[in-house]
Short mmCIF file of C-alpha atoms and ligand atoms in Angstrom, two decimals:
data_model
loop_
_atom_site.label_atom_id
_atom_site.label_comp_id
_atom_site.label_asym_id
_atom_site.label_seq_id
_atom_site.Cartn_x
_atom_site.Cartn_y
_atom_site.Cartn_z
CA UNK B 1386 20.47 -17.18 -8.98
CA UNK B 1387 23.33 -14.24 -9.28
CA UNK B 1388 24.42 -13.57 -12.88
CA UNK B 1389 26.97 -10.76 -13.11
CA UNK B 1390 26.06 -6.98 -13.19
CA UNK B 1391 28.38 -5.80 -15.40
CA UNK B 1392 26.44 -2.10 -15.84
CA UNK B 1393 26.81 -1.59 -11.82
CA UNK B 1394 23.30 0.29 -11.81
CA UNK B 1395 20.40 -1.40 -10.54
CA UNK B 1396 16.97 0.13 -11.45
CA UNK B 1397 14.57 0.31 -7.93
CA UNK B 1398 11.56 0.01 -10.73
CA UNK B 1399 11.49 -2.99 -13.12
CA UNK B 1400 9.32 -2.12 -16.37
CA UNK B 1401 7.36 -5.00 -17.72
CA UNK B 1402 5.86 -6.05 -20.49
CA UNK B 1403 2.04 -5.19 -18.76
CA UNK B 1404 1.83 -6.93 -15.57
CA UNK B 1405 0.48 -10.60 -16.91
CA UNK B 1406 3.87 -12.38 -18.47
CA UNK B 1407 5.33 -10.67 -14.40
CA UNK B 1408 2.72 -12.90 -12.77
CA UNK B 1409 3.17 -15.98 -14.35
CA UNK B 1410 7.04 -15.71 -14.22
CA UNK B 1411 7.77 -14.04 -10.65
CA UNK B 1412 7.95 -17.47 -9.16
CA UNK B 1413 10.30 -18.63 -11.85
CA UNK B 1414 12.00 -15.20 -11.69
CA UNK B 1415 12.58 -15.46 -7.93
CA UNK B 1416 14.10 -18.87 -9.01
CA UNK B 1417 11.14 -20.68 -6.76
CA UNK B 1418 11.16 -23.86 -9.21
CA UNK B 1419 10.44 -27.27 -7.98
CA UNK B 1420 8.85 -27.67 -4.24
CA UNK B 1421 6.79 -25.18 -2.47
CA UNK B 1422 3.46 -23.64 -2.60
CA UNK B 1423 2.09 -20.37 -3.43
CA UNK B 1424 -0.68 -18.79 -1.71
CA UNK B 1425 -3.09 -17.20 -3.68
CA UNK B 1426 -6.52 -15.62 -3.08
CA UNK B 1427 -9.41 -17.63 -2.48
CA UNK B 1428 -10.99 -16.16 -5.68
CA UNK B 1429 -8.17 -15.11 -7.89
CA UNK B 1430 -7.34 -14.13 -10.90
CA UNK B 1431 -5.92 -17.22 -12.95
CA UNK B 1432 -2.52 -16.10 -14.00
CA UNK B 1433 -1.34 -16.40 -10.31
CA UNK B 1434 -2.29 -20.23 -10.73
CA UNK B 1435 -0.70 -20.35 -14.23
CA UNK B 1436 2.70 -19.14 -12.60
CA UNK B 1437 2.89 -21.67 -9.62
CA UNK B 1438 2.10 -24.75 -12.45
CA UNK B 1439 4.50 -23.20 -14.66
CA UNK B 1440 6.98 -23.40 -11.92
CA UNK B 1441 6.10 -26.37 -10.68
CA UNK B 1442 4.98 -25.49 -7.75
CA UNK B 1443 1.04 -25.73 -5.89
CA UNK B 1444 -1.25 -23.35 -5.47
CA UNK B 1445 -3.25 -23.21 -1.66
CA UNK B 1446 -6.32 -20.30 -1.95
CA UNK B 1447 -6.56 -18.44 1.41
CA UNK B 1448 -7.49 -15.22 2.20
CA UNK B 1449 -6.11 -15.07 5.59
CA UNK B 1450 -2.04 -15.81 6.60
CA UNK B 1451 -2.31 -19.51 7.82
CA UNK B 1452 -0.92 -20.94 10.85
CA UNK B 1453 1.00 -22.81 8.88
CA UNK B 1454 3.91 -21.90 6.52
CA UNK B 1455 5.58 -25.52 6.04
CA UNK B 1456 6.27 -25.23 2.59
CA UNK B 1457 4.85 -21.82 1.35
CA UNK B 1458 7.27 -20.14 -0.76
CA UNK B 1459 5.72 -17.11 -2.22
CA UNK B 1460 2.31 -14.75 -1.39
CA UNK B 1461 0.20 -13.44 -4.06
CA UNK B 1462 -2.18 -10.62 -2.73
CA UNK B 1463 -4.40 -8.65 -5.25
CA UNK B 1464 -5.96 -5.51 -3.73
CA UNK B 1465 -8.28 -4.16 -5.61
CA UNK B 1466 -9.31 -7.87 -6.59
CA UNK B 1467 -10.22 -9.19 -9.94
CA UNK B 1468 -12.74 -10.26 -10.26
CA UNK B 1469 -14.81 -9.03 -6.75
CA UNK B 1470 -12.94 -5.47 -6.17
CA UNK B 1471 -12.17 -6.47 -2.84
CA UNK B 1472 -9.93 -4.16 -1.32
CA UNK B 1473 -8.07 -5.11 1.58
CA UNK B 1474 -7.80 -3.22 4.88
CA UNK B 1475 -4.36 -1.84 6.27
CA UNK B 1476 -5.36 -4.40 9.23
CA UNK B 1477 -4.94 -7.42 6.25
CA UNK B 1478 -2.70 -5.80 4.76
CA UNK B 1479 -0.52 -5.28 7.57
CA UNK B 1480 -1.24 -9.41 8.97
CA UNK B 1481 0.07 -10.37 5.47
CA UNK B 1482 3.61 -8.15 5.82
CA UNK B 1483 4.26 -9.63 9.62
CA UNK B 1484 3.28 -12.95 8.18
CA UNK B 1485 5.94 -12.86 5.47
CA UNK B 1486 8.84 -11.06 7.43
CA UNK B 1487 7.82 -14.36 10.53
CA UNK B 1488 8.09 -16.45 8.08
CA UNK B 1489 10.80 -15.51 5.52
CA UNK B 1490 8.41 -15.56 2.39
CA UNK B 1491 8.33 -12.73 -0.01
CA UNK B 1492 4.51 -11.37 -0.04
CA UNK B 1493 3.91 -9.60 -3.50
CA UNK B 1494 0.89 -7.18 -4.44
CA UNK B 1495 -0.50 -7.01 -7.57
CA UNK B 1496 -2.27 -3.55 -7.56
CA UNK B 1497 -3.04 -2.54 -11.01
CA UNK B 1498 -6.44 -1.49 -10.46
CA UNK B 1499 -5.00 1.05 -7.69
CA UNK B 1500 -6.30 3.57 -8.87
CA UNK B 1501 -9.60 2.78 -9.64
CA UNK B 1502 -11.15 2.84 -5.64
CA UNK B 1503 -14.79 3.83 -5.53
CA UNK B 1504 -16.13 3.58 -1.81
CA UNK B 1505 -12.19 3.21 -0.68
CA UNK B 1506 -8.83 4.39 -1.38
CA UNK B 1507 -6.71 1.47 -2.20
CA UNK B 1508 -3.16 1.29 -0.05
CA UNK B 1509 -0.30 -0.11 -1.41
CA UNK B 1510 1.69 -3.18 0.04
CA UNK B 1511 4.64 -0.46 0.05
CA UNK B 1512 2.72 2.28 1.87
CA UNK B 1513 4.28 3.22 4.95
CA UNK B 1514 1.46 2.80 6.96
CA UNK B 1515 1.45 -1.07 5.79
CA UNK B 1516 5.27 -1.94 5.11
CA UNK B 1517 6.90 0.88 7.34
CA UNK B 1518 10.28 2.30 6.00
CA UNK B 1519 11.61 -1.01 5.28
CA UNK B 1520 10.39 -3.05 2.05
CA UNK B 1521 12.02 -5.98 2.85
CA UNK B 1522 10.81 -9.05 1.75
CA UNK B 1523 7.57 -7.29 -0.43
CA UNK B 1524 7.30 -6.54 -3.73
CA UNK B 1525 4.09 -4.58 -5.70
CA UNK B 1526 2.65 -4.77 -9.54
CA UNK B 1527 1.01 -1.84 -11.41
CA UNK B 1528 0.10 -1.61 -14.67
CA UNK B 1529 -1.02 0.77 -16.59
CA UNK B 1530 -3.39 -1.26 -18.71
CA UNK B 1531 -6.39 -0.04 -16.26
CA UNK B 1532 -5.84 3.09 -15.61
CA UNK B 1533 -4.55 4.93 -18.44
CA UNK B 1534 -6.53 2.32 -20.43
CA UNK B 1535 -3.23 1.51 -21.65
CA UNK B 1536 -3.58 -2.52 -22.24
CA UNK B 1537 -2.06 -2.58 -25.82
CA UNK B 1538 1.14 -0.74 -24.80
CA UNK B 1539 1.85 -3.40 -22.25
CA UNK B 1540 3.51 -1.09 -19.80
CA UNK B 1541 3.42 -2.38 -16.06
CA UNK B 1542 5.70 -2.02 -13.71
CA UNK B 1543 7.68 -4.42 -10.74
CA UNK B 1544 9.19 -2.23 -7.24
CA UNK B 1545 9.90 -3.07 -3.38
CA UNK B 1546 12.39 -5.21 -1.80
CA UNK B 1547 15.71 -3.90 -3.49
CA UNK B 1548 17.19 -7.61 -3.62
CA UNK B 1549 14.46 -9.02 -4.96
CA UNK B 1550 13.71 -6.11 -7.76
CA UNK B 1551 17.69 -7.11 -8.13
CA UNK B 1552 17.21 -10.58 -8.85
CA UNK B 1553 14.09 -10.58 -11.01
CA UNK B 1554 15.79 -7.51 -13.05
CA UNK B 1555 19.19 -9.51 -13.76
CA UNK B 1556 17.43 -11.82 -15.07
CA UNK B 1557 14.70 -10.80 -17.00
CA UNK B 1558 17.66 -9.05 -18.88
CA UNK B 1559 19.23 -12.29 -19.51
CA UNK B 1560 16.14 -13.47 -21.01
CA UNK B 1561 15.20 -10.38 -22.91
CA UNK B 1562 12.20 -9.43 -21.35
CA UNK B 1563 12.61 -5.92 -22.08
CA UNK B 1564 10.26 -2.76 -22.58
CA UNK B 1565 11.22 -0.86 -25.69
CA UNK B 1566 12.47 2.63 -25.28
CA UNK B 1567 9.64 4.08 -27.01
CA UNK B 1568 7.07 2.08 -24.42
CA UNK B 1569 9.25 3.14 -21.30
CA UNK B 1570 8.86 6.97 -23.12
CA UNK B 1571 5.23 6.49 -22.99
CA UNK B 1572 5.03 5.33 -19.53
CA UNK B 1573 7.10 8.04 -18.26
CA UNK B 1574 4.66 10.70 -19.83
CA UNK B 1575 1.11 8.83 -18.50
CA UNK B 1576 2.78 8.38 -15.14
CA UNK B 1577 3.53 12.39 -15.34
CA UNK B 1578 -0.17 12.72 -15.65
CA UNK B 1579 -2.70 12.59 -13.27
CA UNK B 1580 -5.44 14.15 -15.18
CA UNK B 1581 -5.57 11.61 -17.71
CA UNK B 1582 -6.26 9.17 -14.88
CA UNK B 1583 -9.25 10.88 -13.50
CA UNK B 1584 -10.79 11.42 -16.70
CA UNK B 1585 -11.04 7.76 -17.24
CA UNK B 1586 -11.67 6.61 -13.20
CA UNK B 1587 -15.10 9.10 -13.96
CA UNK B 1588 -15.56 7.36 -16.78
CA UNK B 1589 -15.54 4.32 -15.06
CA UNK B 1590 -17.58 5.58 -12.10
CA UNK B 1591 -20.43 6.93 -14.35
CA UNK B 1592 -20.66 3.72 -16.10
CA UNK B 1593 -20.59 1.81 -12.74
CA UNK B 1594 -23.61 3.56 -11.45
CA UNK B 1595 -25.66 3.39 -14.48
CA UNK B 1596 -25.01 -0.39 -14.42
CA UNK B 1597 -24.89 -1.18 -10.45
CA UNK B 1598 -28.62 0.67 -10.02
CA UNK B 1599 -29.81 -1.34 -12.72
CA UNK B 1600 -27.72 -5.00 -11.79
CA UNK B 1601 -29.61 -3.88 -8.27
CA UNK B 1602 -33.23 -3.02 -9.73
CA UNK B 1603 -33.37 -6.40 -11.44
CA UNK B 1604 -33.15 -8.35 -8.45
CA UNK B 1605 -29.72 -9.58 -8.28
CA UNK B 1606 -27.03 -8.19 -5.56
CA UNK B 1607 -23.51 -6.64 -5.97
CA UNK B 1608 -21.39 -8.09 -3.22
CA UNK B 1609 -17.65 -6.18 -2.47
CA UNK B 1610 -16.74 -4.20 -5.76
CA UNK B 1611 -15.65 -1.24 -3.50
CA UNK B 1612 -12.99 -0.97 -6.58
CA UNK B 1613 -11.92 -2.02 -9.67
CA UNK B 1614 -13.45 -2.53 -13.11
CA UNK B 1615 -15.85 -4.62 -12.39
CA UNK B 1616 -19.19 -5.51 -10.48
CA UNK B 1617 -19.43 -9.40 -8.19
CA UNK B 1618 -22.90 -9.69 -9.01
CA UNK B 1619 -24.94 -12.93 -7.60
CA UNK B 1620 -28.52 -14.22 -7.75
CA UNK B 1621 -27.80 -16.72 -4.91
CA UNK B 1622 -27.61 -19.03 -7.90
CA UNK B 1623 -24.93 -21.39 -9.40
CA UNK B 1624 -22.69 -18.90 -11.83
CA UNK B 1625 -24.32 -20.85 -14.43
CA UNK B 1626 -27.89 -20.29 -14.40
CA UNK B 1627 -26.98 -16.49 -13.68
CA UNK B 1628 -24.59 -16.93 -17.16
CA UNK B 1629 -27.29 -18.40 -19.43
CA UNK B 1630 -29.89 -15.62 -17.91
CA UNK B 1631 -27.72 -12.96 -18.76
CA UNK B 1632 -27.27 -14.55 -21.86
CA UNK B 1633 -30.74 -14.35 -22.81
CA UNK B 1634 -30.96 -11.13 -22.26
CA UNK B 1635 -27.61 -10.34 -24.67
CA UNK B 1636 -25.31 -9.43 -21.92
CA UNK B 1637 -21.95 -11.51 -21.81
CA UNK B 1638 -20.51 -11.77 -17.76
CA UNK B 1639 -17.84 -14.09 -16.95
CA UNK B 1640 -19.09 -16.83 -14.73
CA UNK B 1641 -17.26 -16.51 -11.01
CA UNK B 1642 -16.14 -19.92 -11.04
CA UNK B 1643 -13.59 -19.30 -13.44
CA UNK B 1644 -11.61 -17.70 -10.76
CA UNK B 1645 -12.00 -20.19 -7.98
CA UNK B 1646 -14.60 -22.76 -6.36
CA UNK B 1647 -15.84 -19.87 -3.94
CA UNK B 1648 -16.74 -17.85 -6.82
CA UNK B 1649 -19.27 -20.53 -7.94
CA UNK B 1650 -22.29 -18.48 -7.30
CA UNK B 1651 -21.25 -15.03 -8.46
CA UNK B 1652 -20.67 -13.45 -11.93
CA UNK B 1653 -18.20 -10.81 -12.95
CA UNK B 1654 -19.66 -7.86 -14.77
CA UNK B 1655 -16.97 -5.68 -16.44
CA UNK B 1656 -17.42 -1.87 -16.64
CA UNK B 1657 -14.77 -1.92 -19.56
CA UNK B 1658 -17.99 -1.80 -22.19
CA UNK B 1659 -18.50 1.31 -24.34
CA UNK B 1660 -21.13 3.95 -23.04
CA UNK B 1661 -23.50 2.73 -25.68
CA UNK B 1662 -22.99 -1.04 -24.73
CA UNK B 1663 -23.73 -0.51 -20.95
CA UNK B 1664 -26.43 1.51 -21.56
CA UNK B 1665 -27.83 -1.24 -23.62
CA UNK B 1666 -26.97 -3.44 -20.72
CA UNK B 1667 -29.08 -0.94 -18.36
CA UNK B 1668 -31.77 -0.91 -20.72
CA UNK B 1669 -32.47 -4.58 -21.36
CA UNK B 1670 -31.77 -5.35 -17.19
CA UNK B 1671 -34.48 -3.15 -16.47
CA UNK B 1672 -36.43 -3.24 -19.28
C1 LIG D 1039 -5.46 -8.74 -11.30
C2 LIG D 1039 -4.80 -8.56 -12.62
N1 LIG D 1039 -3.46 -8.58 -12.69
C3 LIG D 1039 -2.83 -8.42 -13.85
C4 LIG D 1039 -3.52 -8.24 -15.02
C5 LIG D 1039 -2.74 -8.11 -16.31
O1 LIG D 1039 -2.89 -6.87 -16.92
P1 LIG D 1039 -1.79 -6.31 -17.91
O2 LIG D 1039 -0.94 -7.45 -18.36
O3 LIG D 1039 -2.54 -5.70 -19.03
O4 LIG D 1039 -1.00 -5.31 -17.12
C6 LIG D 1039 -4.91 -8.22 -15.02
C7 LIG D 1039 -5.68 -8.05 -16.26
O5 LIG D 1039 -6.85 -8.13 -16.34
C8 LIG D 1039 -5.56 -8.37 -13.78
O6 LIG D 1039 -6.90 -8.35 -13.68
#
C-alpha cells in the first residue's frame, strides 16, 4: 500500500501505542493479508499468533530459519523471550538476518525487555554486529512498559528498515493510531534517562534472586531466564500439576502451555510482584 505523504517528512522511529496493538497489526500494517505464514517462536508470546489470525494468515513455531521459505511472509523473533528469557546469540541472531535478506522476508524483533539482561547483554536485531550498516529488510520493537515500568503510558516504539518504518507509519496515520503529544513528551524524557532504568533493572535483579534461590531450594529448576521479567521454572511435570501446586501454596504462575505446546511442562514466574509479595512467595516456597 502507498497513500500520499503530503508532510514530506518521514519519522526513522514510529511511536506506538505500547508495543502490543504493533504486534498484532504489523502483519496487517505491512499489508501481509490473505496467504502466507508467519514464523513465530516455538514458545511465544500470544499476540504474535493473534496478529497472523487477525490477518489471516498461519502461524509455523520454529526457533531455527527453516530450509524452507515457500510461503513465509513475515519473522517474529523475541529476544529476551517472554515467557523463558531466552536471549538469542549474535550467531542466531545473525542466521535469522541472512535468512530474511535470502529469502526476501522482513525479520522483526520484538525487544522490549532489552534492557533487562541478567547473565547476558541483550543485542539488538539492528546492532551492527548483527544487521551490519544496512537495516534492510529488519525492523525492532521496544517498549517502555518494562523498563521504565511504564505499562499504563503505553509508549513503545517501531525503527529499522526505512521503507518499511515508511509504510507502517503512513498508515497507522491514516488509521489514527497515534501517541498523544503529552505521551511522546514523556517518552522523550525516560528515554533521556538512564538512571531511572537501572534503578528498576536492580529492582528486578534483587527480587529475582530472592525468588530464583528459593524456586531452586524447593526442588524445582529454572531453565534459560538469562533475562527478562520472569523465571521458566519446571518440575519435569505437566504445567498443570506444577499450577495447582503452586496454587496451594498461594502463589499464582502462568502455566507454560499458554504460550505454546513446548511450554507444556514449564511455568512462568513473574518478578513484576511487590517486594512484600515475593517475599511471601520466598517464604511459603521454602517454608
Ligand atoms: C514479548 C512482549 N511483547 C510485547 C508486549 C507488550 O507490552 P506493551 O504493550 O506494554 O509495550 C509484552 C507484554 O508483556 C511482551 O511480553
Amino acid at each position: 500500500m502507498r497513500l500520499a505523504d503530503p508532510l514530506g517528512a518521514v519519522p526513522s522511529v514510529v511511536p506506538t501505542v505500547g508495543s502490543k496493538e504493533l504486534v498484532a497489526l504489523l502483519p496487517t500494517l505491512l499489508g501481509l493479508r490473505g496467504a502466507g505464514t508467519v514464523l513465530i517462536p516455538e514458545v511465544a508470546y500470544p499476540t504474535y499468533e493473534v496478529g497472523a489470525v487477525l490477518a489471516g494468515l498461519a502461524v509455523r513455531r520454529t526457533d531455527t530459519p527453516p530450509a524452507d521459505a515457500a510461503d513465509v511472509v513475515l519473522v517474529w523473533l523475541n529476544s529476551p523471550g517472554n515467557p523463558h528469557g531466552r536471549v538469542l546469540t549474535d550467531d542466531e541472531l545473525r542466521a535469522w538476518v541472512a535468512w530474511g535478506r535470502a529469502h526476501g522476508v522482513p525479520v522483526v524483533s520484538d525487544e522490549c525487555y532489552a534492557t533487562l539482561g541478567w547473565d547476558v547483554e541483550p543485542r539488538s536485531l539492528l546492532h551492527p554486529e548483527v544487521a551490519g550498516e544496512d537495516h534492510t529488510g529488519l525492523l525492532a520493537v521496544h517498549s517502555l512498559s518494562k523498563q521504565s515500568t511504564a505499562a499504563g503510558y503505553r509508549a513503545g516504539l517501531l525503527s529499522g528498515d526505512p521503507a518499511l518504518v515508511r509504510q507502517v507509519w503512513e498508515v497507522r496515520r491514516h488509521l489514527g493510531l497515534l501517541v498523544p503529544t503529552p505521551v511522546q513528551a514523556a517518552m522523550a524524557a525516560a528515554l533521556a534517562d538512564d538512571a531511572h532504568v537501572d534503578e528498576q533493572r536492580e529492582r528486578y535483579r534483587a527480587r529475582r534472586d530472592r525468588l530464583a534461590a528459593a524456586v531452586r531450594a524447593s526442588g524445582a529448576r529454572i531453565d534459560h531466564s538469562e533475562a527478562g521479567l520472569y523465571l521458566w521454572v519446571t518440575r519435569d511435570e505437566d504445567c498443570w500439576t506444577t499450577i495447582d501446586r503452586l496454587a496451594g501454596l498461594g502463589i499464582v504462575a502462568a502455566p507454560g502451555a499458554f504460550y505454546g505446546p513446548a511450554g507444556a511442562r514449564h511455568v512462568r514466574m513473574a518478578l513484576t510482584a511487590l517486594d512484600e509479595r515475593i517475599d511471601a512467595a520466598v517464604a511459603r516456597l521454602t517454608g
